mmCIF file of C-alpha atoms in Angstrom:
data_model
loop_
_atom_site.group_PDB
_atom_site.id
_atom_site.type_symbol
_atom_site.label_atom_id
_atom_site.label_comp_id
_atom_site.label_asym_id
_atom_site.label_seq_id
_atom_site.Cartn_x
_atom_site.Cartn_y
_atom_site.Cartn_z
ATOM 1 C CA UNK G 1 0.000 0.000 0.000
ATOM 2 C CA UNK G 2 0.807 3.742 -0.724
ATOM 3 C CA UNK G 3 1.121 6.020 2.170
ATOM 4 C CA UNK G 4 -2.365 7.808 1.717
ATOM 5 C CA UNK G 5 -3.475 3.939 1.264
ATOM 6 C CA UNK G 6 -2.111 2.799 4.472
ATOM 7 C CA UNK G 7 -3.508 5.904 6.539
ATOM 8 C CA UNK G 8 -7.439 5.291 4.488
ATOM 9 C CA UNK G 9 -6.777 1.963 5.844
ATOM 10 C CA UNK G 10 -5.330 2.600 9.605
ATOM 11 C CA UNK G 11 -8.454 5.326 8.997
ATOM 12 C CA UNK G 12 -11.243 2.446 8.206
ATOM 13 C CA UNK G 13 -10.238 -0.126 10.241
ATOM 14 C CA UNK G 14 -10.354 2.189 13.517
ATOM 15 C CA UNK G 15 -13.512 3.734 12.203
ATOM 16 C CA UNK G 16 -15.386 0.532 13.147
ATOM 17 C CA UNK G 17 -13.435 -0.226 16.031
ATOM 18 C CA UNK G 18 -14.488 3.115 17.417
ATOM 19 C CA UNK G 19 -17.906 2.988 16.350
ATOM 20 C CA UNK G 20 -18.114 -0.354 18.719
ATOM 21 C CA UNK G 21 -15.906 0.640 21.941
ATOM 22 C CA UNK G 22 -15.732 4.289 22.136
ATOM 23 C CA UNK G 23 -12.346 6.288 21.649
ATOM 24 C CA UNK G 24 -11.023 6.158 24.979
ATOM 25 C CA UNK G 25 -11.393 2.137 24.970
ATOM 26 C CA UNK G 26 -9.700 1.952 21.865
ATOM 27 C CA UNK G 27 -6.167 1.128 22.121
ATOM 28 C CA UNK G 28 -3.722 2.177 19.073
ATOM 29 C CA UNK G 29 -2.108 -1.536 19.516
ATOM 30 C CA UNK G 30 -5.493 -2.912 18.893
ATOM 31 C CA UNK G 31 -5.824 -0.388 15.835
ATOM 32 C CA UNK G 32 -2.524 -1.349 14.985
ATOM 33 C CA UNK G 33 -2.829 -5.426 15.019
ATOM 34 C CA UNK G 34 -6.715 -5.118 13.270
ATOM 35 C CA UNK G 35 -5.205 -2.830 10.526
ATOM 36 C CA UNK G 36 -2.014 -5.331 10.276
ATOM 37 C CA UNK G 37 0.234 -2.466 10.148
ATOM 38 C CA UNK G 38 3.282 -1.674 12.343
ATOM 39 C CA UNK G 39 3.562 1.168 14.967
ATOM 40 C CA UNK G 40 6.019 3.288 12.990
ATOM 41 C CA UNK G 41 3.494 3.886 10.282
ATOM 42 C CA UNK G 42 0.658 4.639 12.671
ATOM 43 C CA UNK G 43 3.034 7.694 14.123
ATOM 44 C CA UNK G 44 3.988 8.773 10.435
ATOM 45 C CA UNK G 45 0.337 9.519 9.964
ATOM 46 C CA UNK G 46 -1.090 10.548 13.463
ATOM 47 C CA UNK G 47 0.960 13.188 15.607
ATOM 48 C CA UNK G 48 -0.288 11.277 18.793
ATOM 49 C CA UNK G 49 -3.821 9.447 19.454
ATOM 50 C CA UNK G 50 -5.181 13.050 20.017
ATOM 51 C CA UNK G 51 -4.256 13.610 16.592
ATOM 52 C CA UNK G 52 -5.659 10.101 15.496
ATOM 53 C CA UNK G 53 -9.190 11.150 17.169
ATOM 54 C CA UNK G 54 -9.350 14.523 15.034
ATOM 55 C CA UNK G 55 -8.655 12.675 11.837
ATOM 56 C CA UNK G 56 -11.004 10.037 12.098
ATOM 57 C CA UNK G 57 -13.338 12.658 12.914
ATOM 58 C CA UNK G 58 -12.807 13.960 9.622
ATOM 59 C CA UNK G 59 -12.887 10.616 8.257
ATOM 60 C CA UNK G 60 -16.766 10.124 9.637
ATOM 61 C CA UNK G 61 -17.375 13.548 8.302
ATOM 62 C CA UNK G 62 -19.783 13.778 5.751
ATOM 63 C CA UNK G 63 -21.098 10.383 5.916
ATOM 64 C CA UNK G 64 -24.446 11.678 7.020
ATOM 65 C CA UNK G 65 -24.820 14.204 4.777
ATOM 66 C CA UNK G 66 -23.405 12.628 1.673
ATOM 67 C CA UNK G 67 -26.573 9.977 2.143
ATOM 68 C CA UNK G 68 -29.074 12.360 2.525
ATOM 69 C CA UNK G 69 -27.867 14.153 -0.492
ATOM 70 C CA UNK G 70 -28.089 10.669 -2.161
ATOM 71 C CA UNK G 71 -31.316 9.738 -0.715
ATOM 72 C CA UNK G 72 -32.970 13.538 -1.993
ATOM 73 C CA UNK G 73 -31.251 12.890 -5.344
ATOM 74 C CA UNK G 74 -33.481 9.960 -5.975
ATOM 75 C CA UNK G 75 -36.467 10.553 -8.893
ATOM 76 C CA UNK G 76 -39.231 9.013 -6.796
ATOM 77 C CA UNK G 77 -41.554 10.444 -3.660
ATOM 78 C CA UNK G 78 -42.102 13.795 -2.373
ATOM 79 C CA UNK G 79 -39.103 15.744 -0.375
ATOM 80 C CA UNK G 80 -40.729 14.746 2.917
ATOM 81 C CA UNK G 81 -41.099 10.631 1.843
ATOM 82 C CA UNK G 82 -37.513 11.050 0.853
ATOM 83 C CA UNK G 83 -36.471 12.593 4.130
ATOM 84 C CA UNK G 84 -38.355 9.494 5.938
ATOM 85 C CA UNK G 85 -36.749 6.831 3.973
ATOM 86 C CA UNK G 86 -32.894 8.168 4.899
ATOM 87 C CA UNK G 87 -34.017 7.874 8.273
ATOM 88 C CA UNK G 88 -35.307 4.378 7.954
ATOM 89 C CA UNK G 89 -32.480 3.280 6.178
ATOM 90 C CA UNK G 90 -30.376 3.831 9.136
ATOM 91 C CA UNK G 91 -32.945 2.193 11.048
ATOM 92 C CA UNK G 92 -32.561 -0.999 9.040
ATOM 93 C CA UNK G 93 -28.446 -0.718 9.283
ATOM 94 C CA UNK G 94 -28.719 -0.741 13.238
ATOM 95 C CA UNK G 95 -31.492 -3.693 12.751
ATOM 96 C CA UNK G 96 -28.766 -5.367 11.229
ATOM 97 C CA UNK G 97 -26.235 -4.637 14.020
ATOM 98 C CA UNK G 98 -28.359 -5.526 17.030
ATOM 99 C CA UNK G 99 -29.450 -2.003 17.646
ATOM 100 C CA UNK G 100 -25.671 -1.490 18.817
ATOM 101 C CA UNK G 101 -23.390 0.872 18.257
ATOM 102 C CA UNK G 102 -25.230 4.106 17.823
ATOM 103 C CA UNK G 103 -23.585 7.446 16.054
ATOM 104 C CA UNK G 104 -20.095 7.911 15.960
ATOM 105 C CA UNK G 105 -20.623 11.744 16.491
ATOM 106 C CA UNK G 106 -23.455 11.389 19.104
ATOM 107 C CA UNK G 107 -20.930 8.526 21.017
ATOM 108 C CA UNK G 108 -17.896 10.947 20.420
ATOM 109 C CA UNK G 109 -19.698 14.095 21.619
ATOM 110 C CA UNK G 110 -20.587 12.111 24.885
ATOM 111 C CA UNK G 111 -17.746 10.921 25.690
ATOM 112 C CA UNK G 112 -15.393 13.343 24.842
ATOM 113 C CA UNK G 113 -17.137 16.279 24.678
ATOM 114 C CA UNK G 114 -16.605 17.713 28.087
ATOM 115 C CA UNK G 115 -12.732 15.991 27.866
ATOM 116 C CA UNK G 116 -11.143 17.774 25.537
ATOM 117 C CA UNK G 117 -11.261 21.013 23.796
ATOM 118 C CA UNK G 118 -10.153 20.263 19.826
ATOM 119 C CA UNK G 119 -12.532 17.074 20.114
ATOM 120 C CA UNK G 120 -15.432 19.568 21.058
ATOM 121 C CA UNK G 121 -14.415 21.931 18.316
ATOM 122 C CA UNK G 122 -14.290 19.394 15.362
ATOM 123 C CA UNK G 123 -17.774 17.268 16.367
ATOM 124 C CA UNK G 124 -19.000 21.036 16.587
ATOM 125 C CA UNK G 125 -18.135 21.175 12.880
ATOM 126 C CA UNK G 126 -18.973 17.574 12.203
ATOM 127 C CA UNK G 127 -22.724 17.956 13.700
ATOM 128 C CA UNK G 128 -23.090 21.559 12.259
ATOM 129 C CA UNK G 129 -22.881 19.691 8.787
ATOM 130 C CA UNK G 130 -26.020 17.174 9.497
ATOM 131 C CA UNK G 131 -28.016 19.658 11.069
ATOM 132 C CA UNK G 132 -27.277 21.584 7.916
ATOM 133 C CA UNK G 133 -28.289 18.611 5.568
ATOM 134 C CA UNK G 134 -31.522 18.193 6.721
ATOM 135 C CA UNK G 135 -32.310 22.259 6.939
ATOM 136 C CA UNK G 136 -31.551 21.813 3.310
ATOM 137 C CA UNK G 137 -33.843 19.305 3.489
ATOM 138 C CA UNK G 138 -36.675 21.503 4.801
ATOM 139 C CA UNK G 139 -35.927 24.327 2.962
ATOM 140 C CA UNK G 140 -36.386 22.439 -0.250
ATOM 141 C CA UNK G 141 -39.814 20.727 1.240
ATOM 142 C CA UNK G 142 -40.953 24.339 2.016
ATOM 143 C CA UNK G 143 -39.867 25.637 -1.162
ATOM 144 C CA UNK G 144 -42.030 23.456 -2.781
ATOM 145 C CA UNK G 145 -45.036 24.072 -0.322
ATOM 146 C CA UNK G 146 -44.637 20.420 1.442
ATOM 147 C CA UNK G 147 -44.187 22.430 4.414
ATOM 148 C CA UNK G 148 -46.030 25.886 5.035
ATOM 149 C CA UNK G 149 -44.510 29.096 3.962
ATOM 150 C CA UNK G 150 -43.346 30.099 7.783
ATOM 151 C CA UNK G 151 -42.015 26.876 9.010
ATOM 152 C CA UNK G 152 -39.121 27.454 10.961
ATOM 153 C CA UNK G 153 -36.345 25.105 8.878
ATOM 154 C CA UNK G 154 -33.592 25.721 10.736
ATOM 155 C CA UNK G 155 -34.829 25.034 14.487
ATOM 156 C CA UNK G 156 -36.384 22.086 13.324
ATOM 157 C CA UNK G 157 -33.605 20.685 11.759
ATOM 158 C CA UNK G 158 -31.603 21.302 15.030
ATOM 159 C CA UNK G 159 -34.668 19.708 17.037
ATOM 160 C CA UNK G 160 -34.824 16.635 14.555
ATOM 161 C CA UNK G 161 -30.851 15.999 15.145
ATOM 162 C CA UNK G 162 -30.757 16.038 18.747
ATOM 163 C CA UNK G 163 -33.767 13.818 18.925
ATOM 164 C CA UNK G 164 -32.006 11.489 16.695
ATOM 165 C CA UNK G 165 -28.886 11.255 18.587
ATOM 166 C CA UNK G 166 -31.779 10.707 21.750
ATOM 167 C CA UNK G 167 -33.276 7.924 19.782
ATOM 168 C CA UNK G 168 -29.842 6.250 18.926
ATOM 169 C CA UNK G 169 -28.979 6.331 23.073
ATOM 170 C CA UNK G 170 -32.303 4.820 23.808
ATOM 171 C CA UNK G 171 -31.875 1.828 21.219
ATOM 172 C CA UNK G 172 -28.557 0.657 22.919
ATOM 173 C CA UNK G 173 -30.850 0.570 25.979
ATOM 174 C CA UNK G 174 -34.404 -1.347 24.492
ATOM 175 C CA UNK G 175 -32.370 -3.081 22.093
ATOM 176 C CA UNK G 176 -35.315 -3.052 19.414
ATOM 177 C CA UNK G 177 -36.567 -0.128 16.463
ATOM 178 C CA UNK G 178 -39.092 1.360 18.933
ATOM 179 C CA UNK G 179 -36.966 4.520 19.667
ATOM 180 C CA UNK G 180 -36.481 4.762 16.248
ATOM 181 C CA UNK G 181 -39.579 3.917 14.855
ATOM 182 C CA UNK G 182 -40.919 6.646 17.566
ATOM 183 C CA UNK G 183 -38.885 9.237 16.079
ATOM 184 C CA UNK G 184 -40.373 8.702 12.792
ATOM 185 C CA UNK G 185 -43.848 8.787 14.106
ATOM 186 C CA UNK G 186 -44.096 11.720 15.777
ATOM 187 C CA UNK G 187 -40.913 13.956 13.612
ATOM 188 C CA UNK G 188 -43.254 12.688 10.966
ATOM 189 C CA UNK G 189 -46.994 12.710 11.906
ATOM 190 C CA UNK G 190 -46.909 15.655 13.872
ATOM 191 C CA UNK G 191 -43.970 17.835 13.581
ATOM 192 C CA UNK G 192 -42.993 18.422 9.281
ATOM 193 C CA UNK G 193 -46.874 19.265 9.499
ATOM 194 C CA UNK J 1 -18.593 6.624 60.096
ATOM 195 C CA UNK J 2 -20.870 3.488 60.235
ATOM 196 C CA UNK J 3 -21.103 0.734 57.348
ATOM 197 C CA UNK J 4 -24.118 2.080 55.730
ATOM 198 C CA UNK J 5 -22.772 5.880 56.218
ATOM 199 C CA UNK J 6 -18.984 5.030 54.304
ATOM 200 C CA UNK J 7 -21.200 2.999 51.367
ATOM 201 C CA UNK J 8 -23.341 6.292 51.248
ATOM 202 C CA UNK J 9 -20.674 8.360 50.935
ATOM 203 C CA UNK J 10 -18.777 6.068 48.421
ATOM 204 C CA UNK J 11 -21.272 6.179 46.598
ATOM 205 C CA UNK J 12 -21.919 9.901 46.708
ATOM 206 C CA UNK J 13 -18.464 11.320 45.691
ATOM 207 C CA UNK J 14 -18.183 8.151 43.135
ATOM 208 C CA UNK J 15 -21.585 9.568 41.791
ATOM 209 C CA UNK J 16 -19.857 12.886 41.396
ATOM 210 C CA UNK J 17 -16.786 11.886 39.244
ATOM 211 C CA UNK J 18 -18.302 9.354 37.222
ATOM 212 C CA UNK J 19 -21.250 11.981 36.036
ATOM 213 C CA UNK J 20 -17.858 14.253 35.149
ATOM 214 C CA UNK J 21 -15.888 11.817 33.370
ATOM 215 C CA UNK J 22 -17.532 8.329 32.372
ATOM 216 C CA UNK J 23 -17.809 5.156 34.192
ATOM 217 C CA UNK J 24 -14.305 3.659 32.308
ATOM 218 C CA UNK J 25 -12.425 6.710 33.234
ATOM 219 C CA UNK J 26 -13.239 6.595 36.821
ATOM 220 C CA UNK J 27 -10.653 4.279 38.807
ATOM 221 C CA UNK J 28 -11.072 2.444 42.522
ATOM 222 C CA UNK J 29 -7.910 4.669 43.605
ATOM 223 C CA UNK J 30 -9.617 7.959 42.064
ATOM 224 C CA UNK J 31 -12.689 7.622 44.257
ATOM 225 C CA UNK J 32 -10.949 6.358 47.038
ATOM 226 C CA UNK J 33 -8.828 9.261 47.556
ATOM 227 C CA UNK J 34 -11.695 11.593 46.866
ATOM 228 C CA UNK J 35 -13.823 9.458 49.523
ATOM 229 C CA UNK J 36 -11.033 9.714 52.136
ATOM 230 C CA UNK J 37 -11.417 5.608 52.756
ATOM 231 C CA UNK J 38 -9.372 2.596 52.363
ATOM 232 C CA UNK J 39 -9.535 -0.057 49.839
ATOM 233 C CA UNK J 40 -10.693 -2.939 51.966
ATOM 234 C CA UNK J 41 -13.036 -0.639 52.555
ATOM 235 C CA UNK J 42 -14.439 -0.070 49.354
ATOM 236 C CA UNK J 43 -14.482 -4.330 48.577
ATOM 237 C CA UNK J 44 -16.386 -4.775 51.649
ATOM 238 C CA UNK J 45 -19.299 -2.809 50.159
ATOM 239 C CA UNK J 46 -18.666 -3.789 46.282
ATOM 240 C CA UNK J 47 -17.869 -6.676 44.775
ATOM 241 C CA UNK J 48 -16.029 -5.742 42.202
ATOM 242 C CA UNK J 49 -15.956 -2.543 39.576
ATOM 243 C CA UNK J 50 -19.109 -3.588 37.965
ATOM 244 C CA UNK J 51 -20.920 -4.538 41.352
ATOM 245 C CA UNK J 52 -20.024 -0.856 42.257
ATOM 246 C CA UNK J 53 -21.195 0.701 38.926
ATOM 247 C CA UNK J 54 -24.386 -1.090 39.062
ATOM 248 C CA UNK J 55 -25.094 0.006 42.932
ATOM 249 C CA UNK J 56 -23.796 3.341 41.114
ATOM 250 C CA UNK J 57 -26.915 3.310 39.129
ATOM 251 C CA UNK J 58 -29.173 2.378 41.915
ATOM 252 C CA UNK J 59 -27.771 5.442 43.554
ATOM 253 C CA UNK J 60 -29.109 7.939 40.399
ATOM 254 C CA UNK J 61 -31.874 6.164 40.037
ATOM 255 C CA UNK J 62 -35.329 8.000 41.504
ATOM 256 C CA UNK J 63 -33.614 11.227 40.813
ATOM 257 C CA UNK J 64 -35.449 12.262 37.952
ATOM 258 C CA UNK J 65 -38.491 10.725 38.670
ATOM 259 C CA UNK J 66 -38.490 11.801 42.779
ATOM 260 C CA UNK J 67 -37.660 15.610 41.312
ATOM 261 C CA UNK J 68 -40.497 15.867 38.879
ATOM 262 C CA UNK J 69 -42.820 14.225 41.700
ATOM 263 C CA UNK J 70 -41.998 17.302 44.136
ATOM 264 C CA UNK J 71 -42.124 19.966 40.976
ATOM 265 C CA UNK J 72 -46.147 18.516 39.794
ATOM 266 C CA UNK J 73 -46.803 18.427 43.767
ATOM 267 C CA UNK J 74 -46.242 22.790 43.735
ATOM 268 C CA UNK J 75 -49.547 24.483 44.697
ATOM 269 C CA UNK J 76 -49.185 26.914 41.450
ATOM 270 C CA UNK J 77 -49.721 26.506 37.457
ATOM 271 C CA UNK J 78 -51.349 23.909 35.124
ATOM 272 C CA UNK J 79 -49.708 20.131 34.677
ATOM 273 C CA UNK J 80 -47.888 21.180 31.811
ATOM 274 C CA UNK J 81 -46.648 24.520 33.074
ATOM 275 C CA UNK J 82 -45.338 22.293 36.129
ATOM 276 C CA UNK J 83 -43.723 19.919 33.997
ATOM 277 C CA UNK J 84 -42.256 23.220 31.757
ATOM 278 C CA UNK J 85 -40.764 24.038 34.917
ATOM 279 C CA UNK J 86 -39.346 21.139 35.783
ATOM 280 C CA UNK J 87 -37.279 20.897 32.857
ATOM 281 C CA UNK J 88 -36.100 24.572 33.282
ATOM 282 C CA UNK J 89 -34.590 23.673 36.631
ATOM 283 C CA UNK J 90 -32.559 21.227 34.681
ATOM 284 C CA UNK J 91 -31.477 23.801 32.522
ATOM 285 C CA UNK J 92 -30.815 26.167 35.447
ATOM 286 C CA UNK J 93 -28.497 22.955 36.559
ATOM 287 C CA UNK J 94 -26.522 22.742 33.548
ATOM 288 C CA UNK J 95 -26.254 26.292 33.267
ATOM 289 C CA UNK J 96 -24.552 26.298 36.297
ATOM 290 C CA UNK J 97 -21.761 23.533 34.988
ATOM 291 C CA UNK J 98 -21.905 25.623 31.527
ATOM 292 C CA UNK J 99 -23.879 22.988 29.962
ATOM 293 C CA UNK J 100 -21.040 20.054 30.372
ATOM 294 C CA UNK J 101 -22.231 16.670 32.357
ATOM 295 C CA UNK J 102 -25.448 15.093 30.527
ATOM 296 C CA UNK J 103 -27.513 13.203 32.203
ATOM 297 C CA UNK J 104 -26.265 9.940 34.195
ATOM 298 C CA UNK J 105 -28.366 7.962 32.761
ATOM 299 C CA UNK J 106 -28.116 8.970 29.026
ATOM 300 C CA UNK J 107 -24.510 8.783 29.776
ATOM 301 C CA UNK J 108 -24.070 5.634 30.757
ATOM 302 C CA UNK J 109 -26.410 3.809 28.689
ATOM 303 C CA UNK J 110 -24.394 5.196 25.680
ATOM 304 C CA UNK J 111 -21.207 4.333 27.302
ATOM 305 C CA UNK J 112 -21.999 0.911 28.749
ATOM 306 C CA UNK J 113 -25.326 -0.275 26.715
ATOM 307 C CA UNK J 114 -23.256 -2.163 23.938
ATOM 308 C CA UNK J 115 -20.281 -2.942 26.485
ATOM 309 C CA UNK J 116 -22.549 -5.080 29.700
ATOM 310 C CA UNK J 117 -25.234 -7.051 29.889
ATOM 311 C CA UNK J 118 -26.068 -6.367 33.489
ATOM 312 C CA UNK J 119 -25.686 -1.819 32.576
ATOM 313 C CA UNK J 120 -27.638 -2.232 29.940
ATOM 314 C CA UNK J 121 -30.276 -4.158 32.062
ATOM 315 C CA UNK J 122 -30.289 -1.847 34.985
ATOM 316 C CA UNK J 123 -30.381 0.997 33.059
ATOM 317 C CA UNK J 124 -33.482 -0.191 30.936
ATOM 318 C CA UNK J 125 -34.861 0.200 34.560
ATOM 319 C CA UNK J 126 -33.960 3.190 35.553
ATOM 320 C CA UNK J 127 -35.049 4.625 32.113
ATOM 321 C CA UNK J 128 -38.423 3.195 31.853
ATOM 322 C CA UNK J 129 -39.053 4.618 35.493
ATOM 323 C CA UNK J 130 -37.734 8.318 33.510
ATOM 324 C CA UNK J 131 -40.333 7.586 30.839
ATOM 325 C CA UNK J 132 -43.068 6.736 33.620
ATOM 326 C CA UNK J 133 -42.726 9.700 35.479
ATOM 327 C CA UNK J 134 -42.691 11.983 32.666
ATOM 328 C CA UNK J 135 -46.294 9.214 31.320
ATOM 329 C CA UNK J 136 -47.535 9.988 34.984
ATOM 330 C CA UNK J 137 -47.831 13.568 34.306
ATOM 331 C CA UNK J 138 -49.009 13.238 30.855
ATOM 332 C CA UNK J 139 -51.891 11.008 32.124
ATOM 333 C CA UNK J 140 -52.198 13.844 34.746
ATOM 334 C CA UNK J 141 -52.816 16.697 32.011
ATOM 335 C CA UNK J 142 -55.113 14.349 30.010
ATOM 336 C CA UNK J 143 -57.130 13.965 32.840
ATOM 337 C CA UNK J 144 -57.941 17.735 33.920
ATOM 338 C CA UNK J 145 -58.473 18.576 30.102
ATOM 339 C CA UNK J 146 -54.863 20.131 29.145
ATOM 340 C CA UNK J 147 -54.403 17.536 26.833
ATOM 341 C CA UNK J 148 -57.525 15.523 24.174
ATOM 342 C CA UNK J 149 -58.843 12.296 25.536
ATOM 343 C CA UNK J 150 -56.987 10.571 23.074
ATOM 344 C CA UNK J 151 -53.537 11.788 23.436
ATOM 345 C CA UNK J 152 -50.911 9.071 23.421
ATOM 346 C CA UNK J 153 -49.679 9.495 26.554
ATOM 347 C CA UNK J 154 -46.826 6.618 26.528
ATOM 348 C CA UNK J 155 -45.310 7.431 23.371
ATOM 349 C CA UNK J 156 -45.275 10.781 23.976
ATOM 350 C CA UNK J 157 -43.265 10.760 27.274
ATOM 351 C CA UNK J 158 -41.083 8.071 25.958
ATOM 352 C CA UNK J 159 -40.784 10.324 22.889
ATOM 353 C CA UNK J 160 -39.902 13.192 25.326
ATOM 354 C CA UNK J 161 -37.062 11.413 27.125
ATOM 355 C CA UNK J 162 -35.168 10.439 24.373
ATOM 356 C CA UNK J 163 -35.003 14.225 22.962
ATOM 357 C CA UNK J 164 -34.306 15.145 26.209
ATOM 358 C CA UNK J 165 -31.128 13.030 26.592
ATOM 359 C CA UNK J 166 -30.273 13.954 22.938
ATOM 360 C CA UNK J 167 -30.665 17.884 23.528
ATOM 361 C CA UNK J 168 -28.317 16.628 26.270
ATOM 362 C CA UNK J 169 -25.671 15.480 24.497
ATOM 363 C CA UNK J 170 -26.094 18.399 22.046
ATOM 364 C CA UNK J 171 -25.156 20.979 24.602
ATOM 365 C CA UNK J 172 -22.194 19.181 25.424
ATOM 366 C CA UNK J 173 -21.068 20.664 21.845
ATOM 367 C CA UNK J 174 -22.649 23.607 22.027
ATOM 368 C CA UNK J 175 -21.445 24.790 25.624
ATOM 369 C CA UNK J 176 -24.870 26.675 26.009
ATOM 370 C CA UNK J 177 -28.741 26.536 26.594
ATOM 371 C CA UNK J 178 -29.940 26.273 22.969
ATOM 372 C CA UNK J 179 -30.800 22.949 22.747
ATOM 373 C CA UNK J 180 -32.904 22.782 25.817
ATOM 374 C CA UNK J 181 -34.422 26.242 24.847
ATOM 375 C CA UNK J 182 -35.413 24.231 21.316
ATOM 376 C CA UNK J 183 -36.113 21.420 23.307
ATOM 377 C CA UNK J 184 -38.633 23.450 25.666
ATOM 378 C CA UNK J 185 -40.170 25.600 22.699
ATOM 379 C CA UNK J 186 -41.216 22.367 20.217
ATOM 380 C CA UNK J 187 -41.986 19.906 23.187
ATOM 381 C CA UNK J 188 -44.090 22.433 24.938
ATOM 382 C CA UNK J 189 -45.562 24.537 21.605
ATOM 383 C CA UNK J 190 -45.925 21.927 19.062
ATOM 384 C CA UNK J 191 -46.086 18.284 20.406
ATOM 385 C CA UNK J 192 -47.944 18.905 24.258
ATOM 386 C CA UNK J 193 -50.672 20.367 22.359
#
C-alpha cells in the first residue's frame, strides 16, 4: 500500500473499532494489530492518538450528509417521503447490528465532549454539517409548499438531530426499532406538518 | 462513620466523578482518595468494579423521577406549566456547569449499553421509570383537560425522554442553553398540544 493507502486503511479499520468501543477504549495496539500495520506507520500519519481522534473525525465527516444528499437525489416520492426513507435506512443498518453501536458523532460528543477542547471543536463542525443537511432538506420541502410558507427550517432541523442522537442512546438501551420507529412517528406525523 | 454511612458516601463522591468523566475513566484509587477511605473498605461494600457501577446506578436512580414528583406536587400553574418548569430547573443545573455533564443515565447507557449485559439491564430500569414519570404527568394533564382524551400518553413521554437526553448530548457541543431552549419551545408549543 501507498502512504495515503495505508492511513485510508489505519483510517477504516479504527472507524469501526471506534464505532463499537468508544475512543477512549480503543487502544492504538489494537488499531494497529486489526489494521495489520506496524507502529512506525501509525506515528507517520497521526501526531499522537489526540491527533488520530481529530482525523477520524474527519474521516466520519460527511457520511451523514453525503446519504441524505443521495437519498434527496433519488427521482421518486415527495421531499418529505424522501427525508423518511434516509431515516429508515439507518434504522434498518442498526437492525442489522443488534441495535448497537449508535452514532459515531453522538458517542464521540458524549464521551469526549466535556474531555477535551479540539474534540469539542471538530464534532462542533462535524454535527453543524447534518443539522445543515436536513435544513436543506426543509428548505427544499418548504420551497415546494410540502411544508407551510413560515415553518421554521432551521430550528427544526436542530430539534430533529438532537432527537435522533436521543433515539440512537435509547436503542442501545431497548435493544429493538421502537426509539427509532418513535422518532419517525411523531418527527413525521406531527412535527414536518 | 458506620457501614451504611462510608457505602453512602462512596457512593456519593463516586456519583460525582463518574457523572464528570464516564464510568471507564473513573478508577477504585480515584474515588478512594476523593472518599477519604481505604480499599478494603471499598471491597467490603462492592464486589467488584461492575458490582459498584451497578449500585452506582441504583444510587441515580429516583432522581429524575423523585424531582419531577416534588415539581407537579407545587400548589401553582397547570400540569404542563409544572412539567415546563421542571425541565427549566434542569437547565438552570446545567447552566450552572456551563452545559457540560449530561444526564447519568443517558450517559451511561451510551457508554456501557453495547459494552454489559447487566448496565444495559439496569439501566433499561432506571429509564423506563424516567419515561413513567414523565407518562404519569401526561396522564395527569389528560385527565384535567390540558391535553384531548386521546392523546398518546406513553409514546409521547417516551418520545420526550429520548429528545431530552439527545438535547443533552447536544449541549455538550454547544457549551450553552440552545438545545434545551429548542427542546422546551417544540416539546411544549408543538407536540404537548
Amino acid at each position: 500500500m501507498g502512504k495515503r493507502d495505508t492511513k485510508q486503511h489505519i483510517l477504516e479499520v479504527a472507524a469501526d473499532i471506534v464505532h463499537l468501543k468508544g475512543f477512549n477504549a480503543t487502544g492504538i495496539q489494537e488499531v494497529l494489530a486489526a489494521a495489520g500495520v506496524p507502529k512506525g506507520s501509525f506515528y507517520f500519519h497521526f501526531k499522537s492518538k489526540e491527533d488520530f481522534g481529530l482525523q477520524l473525525l474527519d474521516f466520519y465527516d460527511g457520511h451523514f450528509d453525503g446519504l441524505l444528499q443521495k437519498a434527496l437525489a433519488g427521482p421518486e416520492g415527495t421531499v418529505l417521503e424522501k427525508l423518511r426513507l434516509f431515516f429508515r435506512g439507518f434504522r434498518d443498518y442498526f437492525a442489522g447490528c443488534g441495535y448497537t453501536r449508535g452514532c459515531p458523532i453522538g458517542n464521540l460528543a458524549q464521551e469526549m465532549g466535556d474531555q477535551n477542547e479540539a474534540f469539542r471543536q471538530k464534532i462542533a463542525e462535524v454535527w453543524q454539517k447534518m443539522t445543515g443537511a436536513v435544513a436543506a432538506a426543509l428548505e427544499q420541502a418548504r420551497q415546494v409548499g410540502e411544508l407551510p410558507v413560515d415553518f421554521p427550517v432551521q430550528k427544526t432541523a436542530e430539534f430533529i438531530v438532537n432527537s435522533w442522537e436521543g433515539a440512537l442512546i435509547r436503542q442501545k438501551i431497548t435493544r429493538n426499532s421502537e426509539p427509532l420507529d418513535l422518532f419517525e412517528e411523531i418527527i413525521f406525523g406531527k412535527i414536518l406538518k
